[in-house]
């Protein structure tokens, strides 16, 4: 799974890196070294603005944890932070979004935890690792997004609409595989146009666009257990710790 990640690039950088045409400067998210489920996160997606038929590439904040349009309780999103690539085209919560509402979630890297057995002097614990591309480039994690409207809200209440997202995962390889059996998927720059295009709806071809982040060229280093608490944030979380 992917349950925490790091996203510190400014929106100005993301607009340039992903060739975004639409970004509302009033939308601003601070850099985060401990992105957690239900946080707002930056997403790149292609969609026609309201009142237009022309699809444009947007940068916008979405809530991490996908809430299906048919959900009765939005709290279900906290359990839908990931979608398995192997079954995403079949699951009722994800299959329509996989065909029509795909996005990219920029990340510097992600965290995974490794179980450390107890010894005579210490208790069993989970050691966090930060996993990131060896070249330091931003990762474009493969995501899906969905719209949900609070049925109890007034008809003209725009705040009743939630836009939420999830991250696709697969079996882990290389550095990530030594830590955890699952890892997020990414979309290489040459495949991003096809991935974001809402008119592209062939499941097999869409799945072929997905790859391990940095093509598997990843570094993993142990970091402080301070990352375990979602209230902790800051670059100090990435400092290497003793494994």
CSV table of C-alpha atoms in Angstrom, one decimal:
chain,number,residue,atom,x,y,z
A,1,UNK,CA,0.0,0.0,0.0
A,2,UNK,CA,0.9,3.7,0.0
A,3,UNK,CA,-0.2,5.3,3.2
A,4,UNK,CA,2.0,8.3,3.5
A,5,UNK,CA,4.1,10.3,1.1
A,6,UNK,CA,6.1,13.5,0.7
A,7,UNK,CA,5.0,16.4,-1.6
A,8,UNK,CA,7.0,19.6,-1.3
A,9,UNK,CA,7.1,21.1,-4.8
A,10,UNK,CA,5.4,24.5,-5.2
A,11,UNK,CA,2.4,24.8,-7.4
A,12,UNK,CA,4.4,27.1,-9.7
A,13,UNK,CA,6.9,24.2,-10.2
A,14,UNK,CA,4.1,21.7,-10.8
A,15,UNK,CA,2.5,23.9,-13.3
A,16,UNK,CA,5.8,24.0,-15.3
A,17,UNK,CA,6.7,20.4,-14.8
A,18,UNK,CA,3.3,19.0,-15.9
A,19,UNK,CA,2.5,21.7,-18.5
A,20,UNK,CA,-0.6,22.7,-16.6
A,21,UNK,CA,-2.9,25.4,-18.3
A,22,UNK,CA,-5.4,26.0,-15.5
A,23,UNK,CA,-4.4,26.7,-12.0
A,24,UNK,CA,-6.3,29.0,-9.6
A,25,UNK,CA,-3.7,30.9,-7.6
A,26,UNK,CA,-6.1,31.1,-4.7
A,27,UNK,CA,-5.6,27.3,-4.4
A,28,UNK,CA,-2.5,26.8,-2.3
A,29,UNK,CA,-1.2,23.9,-0.3
A,30,UNK,CA,1.9,24.1,2.0
A,31,UNK,CA,4.7,21.7,1.4
A,32,UNK,CA,4.3,18.5,3.4
A,33,UNK,CA,6.8,15.9,4.5
A,34,UNK,CA,4.0,13.7,6.0
A,35,UNK,CA,1.0,13.6,3.6
A,36,UNK,CA,-1.6,11.4,5.3
A,37,UNK,CA,-5.0,10.0,4.3
A,38,UNK,CA,-7.8,12.6,4.2
A,39,UNK,CA,-5.3,15.4,3.6
A,40,UNK,CA,-5.7,17.7,0.6
A,41,UNK,CA,-3.1,16.9,-2.0
A,42,UNK,CA,-2.0,18.4,-5.4
A,43,UNK,CA,-3.4,16.6,-8.4
A,44,UNK,CA,-3.0,17.1,-12.2
A,45,UNK,CA,-6.0,16.1,-14.2
A,46,UNK,CA,-7.7,16.9,-17.5
A,47,UNK,CA,-11.3,18.1,-17.6
A,48,UNK,CA,-13.5,20.5,-19.4
A,49,UNK,CA,-14.2,23.6,-17.2
A,50,UNK,CA,-17.9,24.2,-16.3
A,51,UNK,CA,-19.7,25.7,-19.3
A,52,UNK,CA,-17.0,24.6,-21.8
A,53,UNK,CA,-16.4,21.5,-24.0
A,54,UNK,CA,-12.7,22.0,-24.3
A,55,UNK,CA,-10.6,19.7,-22.1
A,56,UNK,CA,-7.8,21.5,-20.2
A,57,UNK,CA,-5.0,20.4,-17.9
A,58,UNK,CA,-5.7,21.5,-14.4
A,59,UNK,CA,-3.7,21.6,-11.1
A,60,UNK,CA,-6.1,21.4,-8.2
A,61,UNK,CA,-6.2,20.2,-4.6
A,62,UNK,CA,-8.1,16.9,-4.0
A,63,UNK,CA,-8.9,15.1,-0.8
A,64,UNK,CA,-6.9,11.8,-0.5
A,65,UNK,CA,-9.2,8.9,0.1
A,66,UNK,CA,-11.7,8.2,-2.7
A,67,UNK,CA,-15.4,8.6,-1.9
A,68,UNK,CA,-17.5,6.8,-4.6
A,69,UNK,CA,-20.4,8.9,-6.0
A,70,UNK,CA,-22.9,6.4,-4.6
A,71,UNK,CA,-21.4,6.3,-1.1
A,72,UNK,CA,-23.8,7.2,1.7
A,73,UNK,CA,-21.1,8.1,4.2
A,74,UNK,CA,-18.0,10.0,3.1
A,75,UNK,CA,-15.9,8.4,5.8
A,76,UNK,CA,-15.5,5.4,3.5
A,77,UNK,CA,-12.8,7.5,1.8
A,78,UNK,CA,-10.3,6.8,4.6
A,79,UNK,CA,-10.4,3.2,3.6
A,80,UNK,CA,-9.9,3.9,-0.1
A,81,UNK,CA,-6.6,5.6,-0.2
A,82,UNK,CA,-5.3,2.9,-2.6
A,83,UNK,CA,-6.6,0.9,-5.5
A,84,UNK,CA,-5.0,-2.3,-6.6
A,85,UNK,CA,-3.9,-2.2,-10.2
A,86,UNK,CA,-4.7,-5.9,-10.6
A,87,UNK,CA,-8.5,-5.3,-9.9
A,88,UNK,CA,-9.1,-1.6,-10.4
A,89,UNK,CA,-11.0,-2.1,-13.6
A,90,UNK,CA,-13.4,-4.5,-11.8
A,91,UNK,CA,-14.2,-2.9,-8.4
A,92,UNK,CA,-17.4,-0.9,-8.3
A,93,UNK,CA,-15.7,1.9,-6.3
A,94,UNK,CA,-13.0,2.4,-8.9
A,95,UNK,CA,-13.9,1.1,-12.4
A,96,UNK,CA,-15.7,4.2,-13.7
A,97,UNK,CA,-13.0,6.5,-12.4
A,98,UNK,CA,-10.4,4.3,-14.0
A,99,UNK,CA,-12.0,4.7,-17.4
A,100,UNK,CA,-12.9,8.4,-17.2
A,101,UNK,CA,-11.3,10.2,-14.2
A,102,UNK,CA,-7.6,9.6,-14.0
A,103,UNK,CA,-5.0,12.0,-12.4
A,104,UNK,CA,-1.4,12.3,-11.4
A,105,UNK,CA,-0.4,12.9,-7.8
A,106,UNK,CA,3.1,14.6,-7.6
A,107,UNK,CA,5.4,13.2,-4.9
A,108,UNK,CA,9.0,13.5,-3.8
A,109,UNK,CA,8.9,10.0,-2.4
A,110,UNK,CA,6.8,7.7,-0.1
A,111,UNK,CA,7.1,5.9,3.2
A,112,UNK,CA,6.8,2.3,4.0
A,113,UNK,CA,7.2,0.4,7.2
A,114,UNK,CA,9.2,-2.8,8.0
A,115,UNK,CA,8.4,-5.0,10.9
A,116,UNK,CA,11.4,-5.3,13.3
A,117,UNK,CA,11.1,-8.3,15.6
A,118,UNK,CA,11.6,-8.1,19.3
A,119,UNK,CA,14.9,-8.8,21.0
A,120,UNK,CA,15.9,-9.4,24.6
A,121,UNK,CA,16.2,-5.6,25.1
A,122,UNK,CA,13.6,-4.1,22.7
A,123,UNK,CA,10.0,-4.6,21.8
A,124,UNK,CA,8.8,-5.4,18.3
A,125,UNK,CA,8.3,-2.3,16.3
A,126,UNK,CA,7.8,-0.9,12.8
A,127,UNK,CA,10.7,0.9,11.2
A,128,UNK,CA,9.7,3.6,8.7
A,129,UNK,CA,11.7,4.0,5.4
A,130,UNK,CA,11.6,6.8,3.0
A,131,UNK,CA,11.7,5.6,-0.6
A,132,UNK,CA,12.5,8.0,-3.4
A,133,UNK,CA,14.0,8.1,-7.0
A,134,UNK,CA,17.7,7.9,-7.1
A,135,UNK,CA,17.8,10.9,-9.4
A,136,UNK,CA,15.8,13.1,-7.1
A,137,UNK,CA,13.1,13.8,-9.7
A,138,UNK,CA,9.5,14.2,-8.9
A,139,UNK,CA,7.3,11.1,-9.2
A,140,UNK,CA,3.9,11.3,-11.0
A,141,UNK,CA,1.9,8.7,-9.0
A,142,UNK,CA,-1.0,7.2,-10.9
A,143,UNK,CA,-4.3,8.2,-9.3
A,144,UNK,CA,-8.0,8.3,-9.9
A,145,UNK,CA,-10.5,10.9,-8.8
A,146,UNK,CA,-14.2,11.0,-8.1
A,147,UNK,CA,-17.0,13.5,-7.2
A,148,UNK,CA,-19.3,13.0,-4.3
A,149,UNK,CA,-22.1,15.3,-3.1
A,150,UNK,CA,-23.4,15.6,0.4
A,151,UNK,CA,-27.1,14.6,0.0
A,152,UNK,CA,-28.1,16.6,3.1
A,153,UNK,CA,-26.8,19.9,1.8
A,154,UNK,CA,-28.8,22.6,0.1
A,155,UNK,CA,-29.1,22.4,-3.7
A,156,UNK,CA,-27.2,25.6,-4.2
A,157,UNK,CA,-24.4,24.8,-1.7
A,158,UNK,CA,-21.1,24.4,-3.7
A,159,UNK,CA,-19.3,23.3,-0.6
A,160,UNK,CA,-21.5,20.1,-0.6
A,161,UNK,CA,-19.2,18.7,-3.4
A,162,UNK,CA,-16.2,16.7,-2.5
A,163,UNK,CA,-13.5,15.8,-5.0
A,164,UNK,CA,-11.4,12.9,-3.8
A,165,UNK,CA,-8.6,10.7,-5.1
A,166,UNK,CA,-6.8,7.4,-4.6
A,167,UNK,CA,-3.4,6.0,-5.6
A,168,UNK,CA,-2.9,2.9,-7.7
A,169,UNK,CA,-0.6,0.2,-6.3
A,170,UNK,CA,1.1,-2.9,-7.5
A,171,UNK,CA,3.5,-5.6,-6.2
A,172,UNK,CA,6.7,-3.9,-5.0
A,173,UNK,CA,10.1,-4.4,-6.6
A,174,UNK,CA,13.7,-3.4,-5.9
A,175,UNK,CA,14.2,-1.2,-2.8
A,176,UNK,CA,10.6,-0.9,-2.1
A,177,UNK,CA,10.1,-4.7,-2.3
A,178,UNK,CA,12.6,-5.3,0.5
A,179,UNK,CA,10.5,-3.1,2.8
A,180,UNK,CA,6.8,-3.8,1.9
A,181,UNK,CA,5.1,-6.1,-0.6
A,182,UNK,CA,3.1,-3.3,-2.3
A,183,UNK,CA,4.1,0.0,-3.8
A,184,UNK,CA,2.5,2.9,-5.7
A,185,UNK,CA,2.5,3.1,-9.5
A,186,UNK,CA,3.7,6.0,-11.5
A,187,UNK,CA,3.3,7.3,-15.1
A,188,UNK,CA,6.4,8.2,-17.1
A,189,UNK,CA,6.5,11.6,-18.8
A,190,UNK,CA,6.0,10.1,-22.2
A,191,UNK,CA,2.8,8.4,-21.1
A,192,UNK,CA,1.2,11.2,-19.1
A,193,UNK,CA,-0.8,12.7,-22.0
A,194,UNK,CA,-2.5,9.4,-22.7
A,195,UNK,CA,-3.1,8.6,-19.0
A,196,UNK,CA,-4.8,12.0,-18.4
A,197,UNK,CA,-6.8,12.0,-21.6
A,198,UNK,CA,-10.4,11.3,-20.5
A,199,UNK,CA,-11.2,10.0,-24.0
A,200,UNK,CA,-8.7,7.2,-23.6
A,201,UNK,CA,-10.8,4.4,-22.2
A,202,UNK,CA,-9.3,1.0,-23.1
A,203,UNK,CA,-8.5,-0.8,-19.9
A,204,UNK,CA,-5.7,-2.9,-21.3
A,205,UNK,CA,-3.9,0.1,-22.8
A,206,UNK,CA,-4.4,2.2,-19.7
A,207,UNK,CA,-2.8,-0.5,-17.6
A,208,UNK,CA,0.2,-0.7,-20.0
A,209,UNK,CA,0.9,3.0,-19.2
A,210,UNK,CA,1.7,2.2,-15.5
A,211,UNK,CA,5.2,1.6,-14.2
A,212,UNK,CA,7.1,1.4,-10.9
A,213,UNK,CA,8.2,4.9,-9.9
A,214,UNK,CA,11.6,5.9,-11.5
A,215,UNK,CA,11.4,2.5,-13.3
A,216,UNK,CA,12.4,0.9,-10.1
A,217,UNK,CA,15.6,2.9,-9.6
A,218,UNK,CA,14.7,3.8,-6.0
A,219,UNK,CA,16.6,4.4,-2.8
A,220,UNK,CA,15.3,3.4,0.6
A,221,UNK,CA,16.7,4.8,3.9
A,222,UNK,CA,15.4,4.4,7.5
A,223,UNK,CA,14.0,7.5,9.0
A,224,UNK,CA,12.8,8.6,12.4
A,225,UNK,CA,9.7,7.0,13.9
A,226,UNK,CA,8.4,10.6,14.3
A,227,UNK,CA,6.8,10.2,10.9
A,228,UNK,CA,4.4,7.7,12.5
A,229,UNK,CA,2.5,10.6,14.0
A,230,UNK,CA,0.6,12.5,11.3
A,231,UNK,CA,0.9,15.7,13.5
A,232,UNK,CA,4.7,15.7,12.8
A,233,UNK,CA,5.9,17.5,9.7
A,234,UNK,CA,9.0,19.1,8.4
A,235,UNK,CA,12.2,18.2,6.5
A,236,UNK,CA,13.7,16.6,9.6
A,237,UNK,CA,11.4,13.6,9.0
A,238,UNK,CA,13.7,12.7,6.1
A,239,UNK,CA,16.9,12.6,8.1
A,240,UNK,CA,18.5,9.1,8.0
A,241,UNK,CA,18.0,7.1,11.2
A,242,UNK,CA,19.7,4.0,12.5
A,243,UNK,CA,17.9,1.0,11.1
